Short mmCIF file of C-alpha atoms in Angstrom, two decimals:
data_model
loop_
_atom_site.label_atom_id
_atom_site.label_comp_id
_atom_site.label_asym_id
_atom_site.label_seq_id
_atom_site.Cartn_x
_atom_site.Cartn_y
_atom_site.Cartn_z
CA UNK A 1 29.98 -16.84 -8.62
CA UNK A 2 30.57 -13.31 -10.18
CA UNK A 3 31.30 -14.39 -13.67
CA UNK A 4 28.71 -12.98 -16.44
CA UNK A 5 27.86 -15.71 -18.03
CA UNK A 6 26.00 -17.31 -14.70
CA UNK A 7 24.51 -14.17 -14.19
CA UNK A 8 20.93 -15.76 -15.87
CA UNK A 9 17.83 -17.41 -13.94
CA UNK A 10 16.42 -20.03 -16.34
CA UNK A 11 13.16 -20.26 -14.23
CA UNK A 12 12.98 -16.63 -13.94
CA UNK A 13 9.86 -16.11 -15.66
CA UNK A 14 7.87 -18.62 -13.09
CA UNK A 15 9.72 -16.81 -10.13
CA UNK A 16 8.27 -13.25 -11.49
CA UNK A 17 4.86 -14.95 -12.01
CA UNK A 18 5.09 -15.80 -8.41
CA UNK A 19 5.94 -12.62 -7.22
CA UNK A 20 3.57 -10.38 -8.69
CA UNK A 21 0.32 -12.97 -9.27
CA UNK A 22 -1.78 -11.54 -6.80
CA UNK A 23 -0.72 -7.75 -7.24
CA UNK A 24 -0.99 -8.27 -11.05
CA UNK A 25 -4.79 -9.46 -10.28
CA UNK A 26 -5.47 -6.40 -7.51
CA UNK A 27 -4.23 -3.27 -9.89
CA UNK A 28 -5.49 -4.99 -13.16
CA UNK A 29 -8.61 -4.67 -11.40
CA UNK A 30 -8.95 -0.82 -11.23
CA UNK A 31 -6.74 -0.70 -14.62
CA UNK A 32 -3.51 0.81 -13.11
CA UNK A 33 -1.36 -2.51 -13.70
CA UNK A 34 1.00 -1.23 -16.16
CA UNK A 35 1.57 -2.55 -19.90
CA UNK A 36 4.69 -3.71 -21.06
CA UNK A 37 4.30 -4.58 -24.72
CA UNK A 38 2.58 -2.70 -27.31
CA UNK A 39 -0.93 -3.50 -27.61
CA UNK A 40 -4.19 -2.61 -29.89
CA UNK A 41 -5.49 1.19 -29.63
CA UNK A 42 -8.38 -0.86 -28.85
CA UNK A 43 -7.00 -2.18 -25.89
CA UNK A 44 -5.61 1.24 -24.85
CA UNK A 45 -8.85 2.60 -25.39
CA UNK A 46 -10.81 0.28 -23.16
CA UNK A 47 -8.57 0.66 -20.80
CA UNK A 48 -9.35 4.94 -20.77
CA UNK A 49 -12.74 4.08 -20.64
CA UNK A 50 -12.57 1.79 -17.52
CA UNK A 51 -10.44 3.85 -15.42
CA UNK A 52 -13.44 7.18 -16.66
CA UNK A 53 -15.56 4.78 -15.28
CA UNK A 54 -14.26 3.82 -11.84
CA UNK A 55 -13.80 8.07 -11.26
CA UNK A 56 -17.10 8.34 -12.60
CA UNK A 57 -18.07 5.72 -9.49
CA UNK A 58 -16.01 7.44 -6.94
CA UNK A 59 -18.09 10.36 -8.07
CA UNK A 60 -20.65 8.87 -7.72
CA UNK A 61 -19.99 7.77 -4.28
CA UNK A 62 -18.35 11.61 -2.66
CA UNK A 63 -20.49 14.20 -4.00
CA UNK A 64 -23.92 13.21 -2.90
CA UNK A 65 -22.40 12.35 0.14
CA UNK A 66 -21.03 16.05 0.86
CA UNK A 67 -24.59 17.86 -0.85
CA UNK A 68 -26.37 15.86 2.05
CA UNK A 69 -23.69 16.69 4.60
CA UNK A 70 -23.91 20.83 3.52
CA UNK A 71 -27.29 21.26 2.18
CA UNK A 72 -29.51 19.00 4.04
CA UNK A 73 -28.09 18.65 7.16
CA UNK A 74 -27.88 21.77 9.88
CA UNK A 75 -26.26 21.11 12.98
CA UNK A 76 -23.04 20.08 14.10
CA UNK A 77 -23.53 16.57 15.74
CA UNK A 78 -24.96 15.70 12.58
CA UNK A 79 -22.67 16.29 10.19
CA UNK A 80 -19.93 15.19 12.39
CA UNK A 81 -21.51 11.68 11.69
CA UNK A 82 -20.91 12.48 8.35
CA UNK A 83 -17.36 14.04 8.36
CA UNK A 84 -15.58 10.64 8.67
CA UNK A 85 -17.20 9.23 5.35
CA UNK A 86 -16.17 12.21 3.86
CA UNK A 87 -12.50 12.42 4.77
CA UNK A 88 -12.64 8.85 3.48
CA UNK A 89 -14.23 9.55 -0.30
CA UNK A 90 -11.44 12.30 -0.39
CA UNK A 91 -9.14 10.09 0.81
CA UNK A 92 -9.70 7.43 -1.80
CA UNK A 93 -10.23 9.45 -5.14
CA UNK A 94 -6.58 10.96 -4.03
CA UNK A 95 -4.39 8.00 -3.77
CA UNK A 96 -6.64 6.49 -7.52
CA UNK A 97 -4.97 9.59 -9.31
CA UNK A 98 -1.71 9.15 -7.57
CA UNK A 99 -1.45 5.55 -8.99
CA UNK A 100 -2.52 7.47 -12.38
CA UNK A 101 0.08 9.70 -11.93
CA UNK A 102 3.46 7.48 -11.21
CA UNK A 103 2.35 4.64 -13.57
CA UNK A 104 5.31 5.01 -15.60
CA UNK A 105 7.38 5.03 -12.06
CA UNK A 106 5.80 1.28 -11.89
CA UNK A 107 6.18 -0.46 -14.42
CA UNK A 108 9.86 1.04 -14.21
CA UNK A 109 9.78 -0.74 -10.83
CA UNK A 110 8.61 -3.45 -12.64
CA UNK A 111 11.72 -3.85 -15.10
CA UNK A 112 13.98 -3.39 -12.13
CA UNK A 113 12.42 -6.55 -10.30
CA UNK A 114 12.59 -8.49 -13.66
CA UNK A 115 16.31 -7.91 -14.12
CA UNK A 116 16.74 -8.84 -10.28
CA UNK A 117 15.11 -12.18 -11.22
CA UNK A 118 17.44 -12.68 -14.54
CA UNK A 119 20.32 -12.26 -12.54
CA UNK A 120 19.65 -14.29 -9.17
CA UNK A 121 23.10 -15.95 -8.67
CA UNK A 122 22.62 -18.96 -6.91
CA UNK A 123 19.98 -21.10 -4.82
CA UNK A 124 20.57 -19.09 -1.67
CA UNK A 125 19.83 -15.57 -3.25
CA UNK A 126 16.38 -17.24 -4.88
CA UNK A 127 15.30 -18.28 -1.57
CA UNK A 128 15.88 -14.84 0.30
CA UNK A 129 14.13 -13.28 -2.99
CA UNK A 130 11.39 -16.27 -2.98
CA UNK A 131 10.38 -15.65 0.89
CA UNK A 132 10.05 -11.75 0.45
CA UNK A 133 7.86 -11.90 -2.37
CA UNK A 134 6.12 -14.38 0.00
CA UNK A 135 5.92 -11.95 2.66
CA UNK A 136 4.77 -9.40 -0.26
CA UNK A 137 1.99 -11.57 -1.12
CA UNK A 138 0.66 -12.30 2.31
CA UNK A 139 0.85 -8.73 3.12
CA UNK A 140 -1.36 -7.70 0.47
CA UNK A 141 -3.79 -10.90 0.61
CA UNK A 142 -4.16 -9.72 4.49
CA UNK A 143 -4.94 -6.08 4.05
CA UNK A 144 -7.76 -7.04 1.42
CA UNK A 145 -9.46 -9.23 3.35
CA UNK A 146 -9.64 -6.79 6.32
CA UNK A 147 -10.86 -3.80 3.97
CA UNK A 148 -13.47 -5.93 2.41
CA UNK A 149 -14.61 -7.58 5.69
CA UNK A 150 -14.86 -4.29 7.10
CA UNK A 151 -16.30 -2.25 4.02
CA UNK A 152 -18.76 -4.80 3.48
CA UNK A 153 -20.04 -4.95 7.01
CA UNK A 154 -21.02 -1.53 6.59
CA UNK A 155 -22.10 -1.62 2.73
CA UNK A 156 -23.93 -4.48 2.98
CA UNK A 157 -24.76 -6.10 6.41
CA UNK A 158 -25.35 -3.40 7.94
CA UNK A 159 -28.44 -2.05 5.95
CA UNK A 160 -30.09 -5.52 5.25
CA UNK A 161 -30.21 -6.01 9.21
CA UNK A 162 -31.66 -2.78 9.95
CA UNK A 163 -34.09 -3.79 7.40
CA UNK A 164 -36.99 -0.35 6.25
CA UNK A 165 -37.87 1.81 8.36
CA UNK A 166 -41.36 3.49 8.93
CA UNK A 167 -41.78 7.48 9.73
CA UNK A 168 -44.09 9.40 10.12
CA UNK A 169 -47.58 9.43 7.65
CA UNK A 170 -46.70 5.71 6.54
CA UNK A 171 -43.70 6.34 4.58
CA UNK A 172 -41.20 3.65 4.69
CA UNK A 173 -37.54 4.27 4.21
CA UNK A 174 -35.73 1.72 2.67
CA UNK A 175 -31.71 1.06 3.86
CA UNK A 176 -29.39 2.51 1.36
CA UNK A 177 -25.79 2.02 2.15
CA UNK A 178 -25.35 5.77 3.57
CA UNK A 179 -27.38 9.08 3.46
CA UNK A 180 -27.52 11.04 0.48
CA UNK A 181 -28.53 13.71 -1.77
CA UNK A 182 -29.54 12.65 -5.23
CA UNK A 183 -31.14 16.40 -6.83
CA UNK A 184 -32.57 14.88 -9.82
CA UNK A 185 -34.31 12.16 -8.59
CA UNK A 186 -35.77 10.09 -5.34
CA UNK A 187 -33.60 6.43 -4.60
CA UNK A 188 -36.46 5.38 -2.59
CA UNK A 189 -38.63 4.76 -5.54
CA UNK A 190 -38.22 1.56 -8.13
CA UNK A 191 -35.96 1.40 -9.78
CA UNK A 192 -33.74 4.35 -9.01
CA UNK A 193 -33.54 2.26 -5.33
CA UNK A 194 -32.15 -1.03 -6.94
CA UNK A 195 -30.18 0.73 -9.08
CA UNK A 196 -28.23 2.91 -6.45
CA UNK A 197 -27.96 0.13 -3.70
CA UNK A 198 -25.78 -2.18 -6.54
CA UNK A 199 -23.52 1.44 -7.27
CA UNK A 200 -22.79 1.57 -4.10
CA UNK A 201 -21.54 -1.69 -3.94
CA UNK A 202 -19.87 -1.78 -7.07
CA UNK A 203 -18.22 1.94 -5.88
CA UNK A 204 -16.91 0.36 -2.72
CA UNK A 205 -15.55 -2.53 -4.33
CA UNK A 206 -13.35 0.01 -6.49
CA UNK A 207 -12.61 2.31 -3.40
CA UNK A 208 -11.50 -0.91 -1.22
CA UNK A 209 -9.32 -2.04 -4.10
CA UNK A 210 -7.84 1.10 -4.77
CA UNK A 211 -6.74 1.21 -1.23
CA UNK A 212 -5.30 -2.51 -1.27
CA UNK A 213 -3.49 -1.19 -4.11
CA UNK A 214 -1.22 1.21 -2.45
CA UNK A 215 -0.80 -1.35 0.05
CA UNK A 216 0.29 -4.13 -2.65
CA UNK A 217 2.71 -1.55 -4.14
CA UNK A 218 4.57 -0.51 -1.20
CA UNK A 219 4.53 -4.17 0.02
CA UNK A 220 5.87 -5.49 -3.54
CA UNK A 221 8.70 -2.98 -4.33
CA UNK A 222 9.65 -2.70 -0.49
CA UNK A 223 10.28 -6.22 0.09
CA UNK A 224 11.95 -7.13 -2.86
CA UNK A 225 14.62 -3.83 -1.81
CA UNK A 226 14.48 -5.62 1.65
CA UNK A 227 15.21 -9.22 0.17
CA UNK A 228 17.93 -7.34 -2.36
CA UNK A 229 19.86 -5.92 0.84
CA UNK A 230 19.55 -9.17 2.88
CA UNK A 231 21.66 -10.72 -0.02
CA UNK A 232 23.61 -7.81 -0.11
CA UNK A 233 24.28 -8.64 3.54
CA UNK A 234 25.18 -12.18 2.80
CA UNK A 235 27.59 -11.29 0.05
CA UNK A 236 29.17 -9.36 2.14
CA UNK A 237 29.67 -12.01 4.67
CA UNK A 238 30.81 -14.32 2.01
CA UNK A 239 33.67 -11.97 0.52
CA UNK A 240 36.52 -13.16 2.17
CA UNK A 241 35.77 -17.01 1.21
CA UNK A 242 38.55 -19.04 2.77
CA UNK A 243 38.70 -20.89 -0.96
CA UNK A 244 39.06 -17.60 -2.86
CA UNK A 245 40.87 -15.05 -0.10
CA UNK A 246 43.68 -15.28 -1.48
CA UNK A 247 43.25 -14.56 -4.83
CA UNK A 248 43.18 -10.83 -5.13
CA UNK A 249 42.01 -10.69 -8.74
CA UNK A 250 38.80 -12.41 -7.48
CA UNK A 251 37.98 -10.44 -4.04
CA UNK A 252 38.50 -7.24 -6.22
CA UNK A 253 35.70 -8.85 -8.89
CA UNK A 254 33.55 -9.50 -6.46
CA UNK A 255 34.22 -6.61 -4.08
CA UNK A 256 33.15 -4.63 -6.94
CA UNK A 257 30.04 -6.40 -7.60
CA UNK A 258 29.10 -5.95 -4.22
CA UNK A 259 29.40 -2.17 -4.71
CA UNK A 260 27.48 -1.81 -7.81
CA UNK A 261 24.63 -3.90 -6.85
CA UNK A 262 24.67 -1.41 -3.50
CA UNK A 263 24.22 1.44 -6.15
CA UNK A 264 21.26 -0.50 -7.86
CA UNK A 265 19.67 -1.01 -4.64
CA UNK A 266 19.84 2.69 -3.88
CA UNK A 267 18.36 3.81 -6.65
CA UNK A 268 15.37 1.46 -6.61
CA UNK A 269 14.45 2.84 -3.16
CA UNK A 270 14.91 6.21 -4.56
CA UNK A 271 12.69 5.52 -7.10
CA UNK A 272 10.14 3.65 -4.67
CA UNK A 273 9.99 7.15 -2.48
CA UNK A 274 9.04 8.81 -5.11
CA UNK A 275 6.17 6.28 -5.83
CA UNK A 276 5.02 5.62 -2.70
CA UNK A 277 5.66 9.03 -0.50
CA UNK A 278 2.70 10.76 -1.61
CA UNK A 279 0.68 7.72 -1.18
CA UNK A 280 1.38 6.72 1.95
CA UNK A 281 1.36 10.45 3.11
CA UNK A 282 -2.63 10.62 2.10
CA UNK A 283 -3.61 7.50 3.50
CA UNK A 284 -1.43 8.14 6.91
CA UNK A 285 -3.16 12.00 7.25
CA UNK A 286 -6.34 11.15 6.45
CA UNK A 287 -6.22 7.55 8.52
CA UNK A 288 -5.44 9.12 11.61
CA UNK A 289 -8.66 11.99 11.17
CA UNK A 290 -10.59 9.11 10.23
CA UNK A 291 -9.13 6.48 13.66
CA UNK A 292 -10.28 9.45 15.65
CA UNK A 293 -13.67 10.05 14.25
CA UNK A 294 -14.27 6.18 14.23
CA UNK A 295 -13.75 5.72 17.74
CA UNK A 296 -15.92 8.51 18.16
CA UNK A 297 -19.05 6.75 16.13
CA UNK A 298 -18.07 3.28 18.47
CA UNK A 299 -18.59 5.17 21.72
CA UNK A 300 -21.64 6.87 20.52
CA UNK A 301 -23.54 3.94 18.99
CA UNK A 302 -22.79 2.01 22.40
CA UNK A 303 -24.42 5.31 24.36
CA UNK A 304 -27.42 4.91 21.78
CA UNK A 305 -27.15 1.17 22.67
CA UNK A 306 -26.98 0.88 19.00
CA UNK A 307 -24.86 -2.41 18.91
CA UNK A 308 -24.69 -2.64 15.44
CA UNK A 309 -23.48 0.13 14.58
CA UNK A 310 -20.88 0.07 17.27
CA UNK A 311 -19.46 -3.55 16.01
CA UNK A 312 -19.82 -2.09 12.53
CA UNK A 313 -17.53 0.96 13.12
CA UNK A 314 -15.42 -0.93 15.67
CA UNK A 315 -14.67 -3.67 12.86
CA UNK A 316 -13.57 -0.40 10.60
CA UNK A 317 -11.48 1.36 13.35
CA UNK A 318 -9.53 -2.28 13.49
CA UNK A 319 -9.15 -2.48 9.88
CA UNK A 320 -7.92 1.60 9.54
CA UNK A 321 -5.64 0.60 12.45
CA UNK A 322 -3.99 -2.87 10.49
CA UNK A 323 -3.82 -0.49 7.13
CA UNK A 324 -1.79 1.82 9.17
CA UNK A 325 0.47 -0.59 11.15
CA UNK A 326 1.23 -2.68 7.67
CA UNK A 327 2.69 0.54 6.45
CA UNK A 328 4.75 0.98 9.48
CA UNK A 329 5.69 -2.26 9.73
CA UNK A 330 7.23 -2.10 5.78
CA UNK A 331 8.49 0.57 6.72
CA UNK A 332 10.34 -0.94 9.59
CA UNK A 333 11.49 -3.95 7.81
CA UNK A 334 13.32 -2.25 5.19
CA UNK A 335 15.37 0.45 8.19
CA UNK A 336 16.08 -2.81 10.03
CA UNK A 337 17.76 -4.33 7.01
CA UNK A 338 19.52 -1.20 5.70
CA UNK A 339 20.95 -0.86 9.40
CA UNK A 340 21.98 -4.88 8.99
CA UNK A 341 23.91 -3.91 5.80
CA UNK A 342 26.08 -1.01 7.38
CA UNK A 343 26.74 -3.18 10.24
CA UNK A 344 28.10 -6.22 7.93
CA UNK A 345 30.05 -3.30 6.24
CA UNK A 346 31.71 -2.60 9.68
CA UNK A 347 32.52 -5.98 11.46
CA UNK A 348 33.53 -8.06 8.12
CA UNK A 349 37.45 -9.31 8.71
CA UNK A 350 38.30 -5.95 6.53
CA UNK A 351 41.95 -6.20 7.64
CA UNK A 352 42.23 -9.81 5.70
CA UNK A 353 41.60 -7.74 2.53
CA UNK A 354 44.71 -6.16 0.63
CA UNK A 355 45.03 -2.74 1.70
CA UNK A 356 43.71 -0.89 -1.28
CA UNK A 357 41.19 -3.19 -2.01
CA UNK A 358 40.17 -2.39 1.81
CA UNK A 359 40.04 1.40 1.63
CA UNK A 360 37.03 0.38 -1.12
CA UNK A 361 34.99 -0.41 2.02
CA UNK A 362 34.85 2.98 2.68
CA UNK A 363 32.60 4.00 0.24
CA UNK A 364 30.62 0.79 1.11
CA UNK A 365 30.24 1.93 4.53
CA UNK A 366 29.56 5.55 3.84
CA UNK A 367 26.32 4.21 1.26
CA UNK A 368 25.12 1.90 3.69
CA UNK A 369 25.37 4.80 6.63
CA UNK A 370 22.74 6.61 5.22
CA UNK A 371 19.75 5.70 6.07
CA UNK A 372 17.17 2.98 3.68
CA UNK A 373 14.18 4.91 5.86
CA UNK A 374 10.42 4.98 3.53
CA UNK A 375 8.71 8.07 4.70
CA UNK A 376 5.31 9.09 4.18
CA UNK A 377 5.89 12.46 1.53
CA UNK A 378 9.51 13.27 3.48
CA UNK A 379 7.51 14.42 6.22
CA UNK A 380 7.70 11.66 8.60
CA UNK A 381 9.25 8.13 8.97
CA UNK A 382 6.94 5.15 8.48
CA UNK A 383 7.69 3.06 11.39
CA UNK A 384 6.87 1.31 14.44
CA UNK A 385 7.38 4.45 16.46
CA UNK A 386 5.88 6.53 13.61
CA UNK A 387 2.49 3.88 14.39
CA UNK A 388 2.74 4.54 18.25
CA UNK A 389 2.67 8.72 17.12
CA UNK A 390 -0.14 7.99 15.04
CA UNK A 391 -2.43 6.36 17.16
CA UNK A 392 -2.11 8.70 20.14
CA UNK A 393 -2.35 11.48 17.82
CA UNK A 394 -5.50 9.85 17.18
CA UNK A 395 -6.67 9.08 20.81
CA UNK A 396 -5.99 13.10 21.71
CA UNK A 397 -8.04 14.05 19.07
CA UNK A 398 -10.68 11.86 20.20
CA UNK A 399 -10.67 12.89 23.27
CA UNK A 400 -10.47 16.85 22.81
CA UNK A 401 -13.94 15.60 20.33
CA UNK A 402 -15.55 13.91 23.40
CA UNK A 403 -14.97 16.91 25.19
CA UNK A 404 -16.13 19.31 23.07
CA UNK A 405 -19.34 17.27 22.50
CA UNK A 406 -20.39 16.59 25.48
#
């Protein structure tokens, strides 16, 4: 089982294609997916000028949207309607140059699931690797269907309902996707008003994608270091083979293995804090501002008895609130299987082992110990407990706002 020459997947190449087909498809998208091979300067170049593009578009989309909030607007109520959008087009440029930032970190990540693949040992470790990179997949499918349902409830359906609107001396207002301040020109007048309706669009596609992205990331890299410990786990169960126990030569090969493939695994979620961290850190601080300021918009629009913009924010508070848990929840997964590894480490039949072959578990049990946590920049755990923090943060907040605007 431990011999190098069946250390090679023959079908590893569809198995990869597998795993990363639909996070290949979301970060080519935005132009962070990163290249392996050398390619044309004229490729390279393109892909400089899409990605000056996209943070030309989340330009496009923040700083009109604070010279309304600061120059146009003058009291508070007012431009606390406008303080959650704002969080959020701060919140999105962010975690875009992050991804710029560690793209080197990924596609290292990258060659580190590759090998994995090359070296799957048998049918047993393909499945556990085959149904994380499932779980990967669906996790990442999921959370960009509920940012695009909800971003495009308020992008799109929202101002085609509302439909213009007439003020005062005749002058009709036609429904852009948000309020803003445009100094050189007027978007209400043809074409400027065609012309900024589709950026908007085209921006939110980019800033829902972008936040998919950090999503697809942490769920990719996470859950193939969750599917590398659960075989870890099942090695471990299988060292002291009945057929093989008794040949010492072969426990100590495989004992071995088991240890440096522990080592491996530690360093890939090393390197995965260091990719993630900062991501998840933005999107977790500036998720739980934005929870409480969206249940502040719902309650509002229902005093108005402005339905649609209650269901509207409502639909964006539950999609926040699923971007949130899915973090905790990866989070969770991998601390539940690092804690399933150290407590293999302690109840395997150690005593069957030949005494200094057994004092090897020691360093076994002292890796697994420590703890396989993901945490949001090192400043707090991503779990489900970390989600239950996080939400009542967000409901105190909320209500200290209620009180204070009243």
């Amino acid at each position: 089982m431990f011999e190098p020459a069946s250390l090679h997947n023959s079908n590893y190449e569809d198995d990869i294609r597998y795993t990363v087909q639909v996070h290949r498809l979301i970060l080519g998208l935005i132009g962070m997916w990163p290249i392996f091979k050398k390619v044309q300067l004229r490729k390279r170049l393109s892909k400089v000028v899409l990605r000056t593009v996209r943070c030309f578009l989340l330009s496009f989309n923040l700083i009109p949207w604070a010279l309304y909030m600061f120059l146009i607007l003058d009291t508070f109520k007012s431009r606390l309607r406008m303080i959650g959008g704002l969080c959020f087009y701060s919140m999105v440029p962010a975690m875009y140059c992050t991804l710029m930032l560690w793209e080197n970190n990924i596609r290292e990540c990258m060659k580190h699931i590759e090998k994995d693949w090359q070296n799957v040992r048998d049918a047993n470790d393909r499945r556990i690797m085959l149904d994380r990179a499932k779980a990967g997949r669906f996790i990442l499918i999921c959370a960009t269907i509920f940012l695009f349902t909800s971003g495009f409830s308020y992008r799109l359906i929202q101002p085609i309902i509302r439909g213009k609107i007439v003020v005062n001396e005749n002058i009709t207002i036609r429904p852009l996707v948000q309020s803003n301040y445009f100094v050189f020109f007027d978007p209400q007048r043809s074409p400027a008003y065609e012309i900024v309706f589709s950026m908007h669009l085209l921006t939110g596609i980019v800033i829902y994608i972008t936040m998919a992205s950090v999503c697809g990331v942490t769920s990719l890299f996470t859950m193939h270091a969750c599917g590398q410990l659960e075989m870890l786990a099942a090695w471990l169960e299988d060292l002291l083979n009945e057929d093989q126990s008794k040949n010492n030569y072969v426990v100590a090969q495989r004992l071995a293995a088991i240890i440096m493939h522990h080592v491996r695994i530690r360093r890939f979620l090393h390197r995965i804090q260091n990719l993630v961290g900062e991501m998840c850190f933005i999107e977790i601080v500036g998720s739980t501002l934005i929870l409480c300021l969206l249940g502040y918009y719902v309650i509002t629009g229902w005093e108005r008895n402005d339905a649609l913009s209650s269901l509207t924010y409502a639909v964006m508070l539950t999609s926040f609130t699923f971007n949130i848990f899915i973090l905790c929840y990866i989070g969770e997964i991998l601390s539940s299987q690092g804690s399933k590894v150290y407590i293999t480490c302690c109840t395997i039949d150690w005593y069957w082992l030949p005494s200094k072959q057994a004092r090897h578990l020691i360093l076994m049990i002292a890796m697994a110990n420590y703890s396989t946590k993901l945490t949001a920049g090192k400043v707090f755990d991503l779990s489900f407990s970390s989600f239950g923090a996080i939400v009542r943060t967000a409901l105190a907040y909320l209500n200290l706002l209620r009180t204070v605007t009243v």
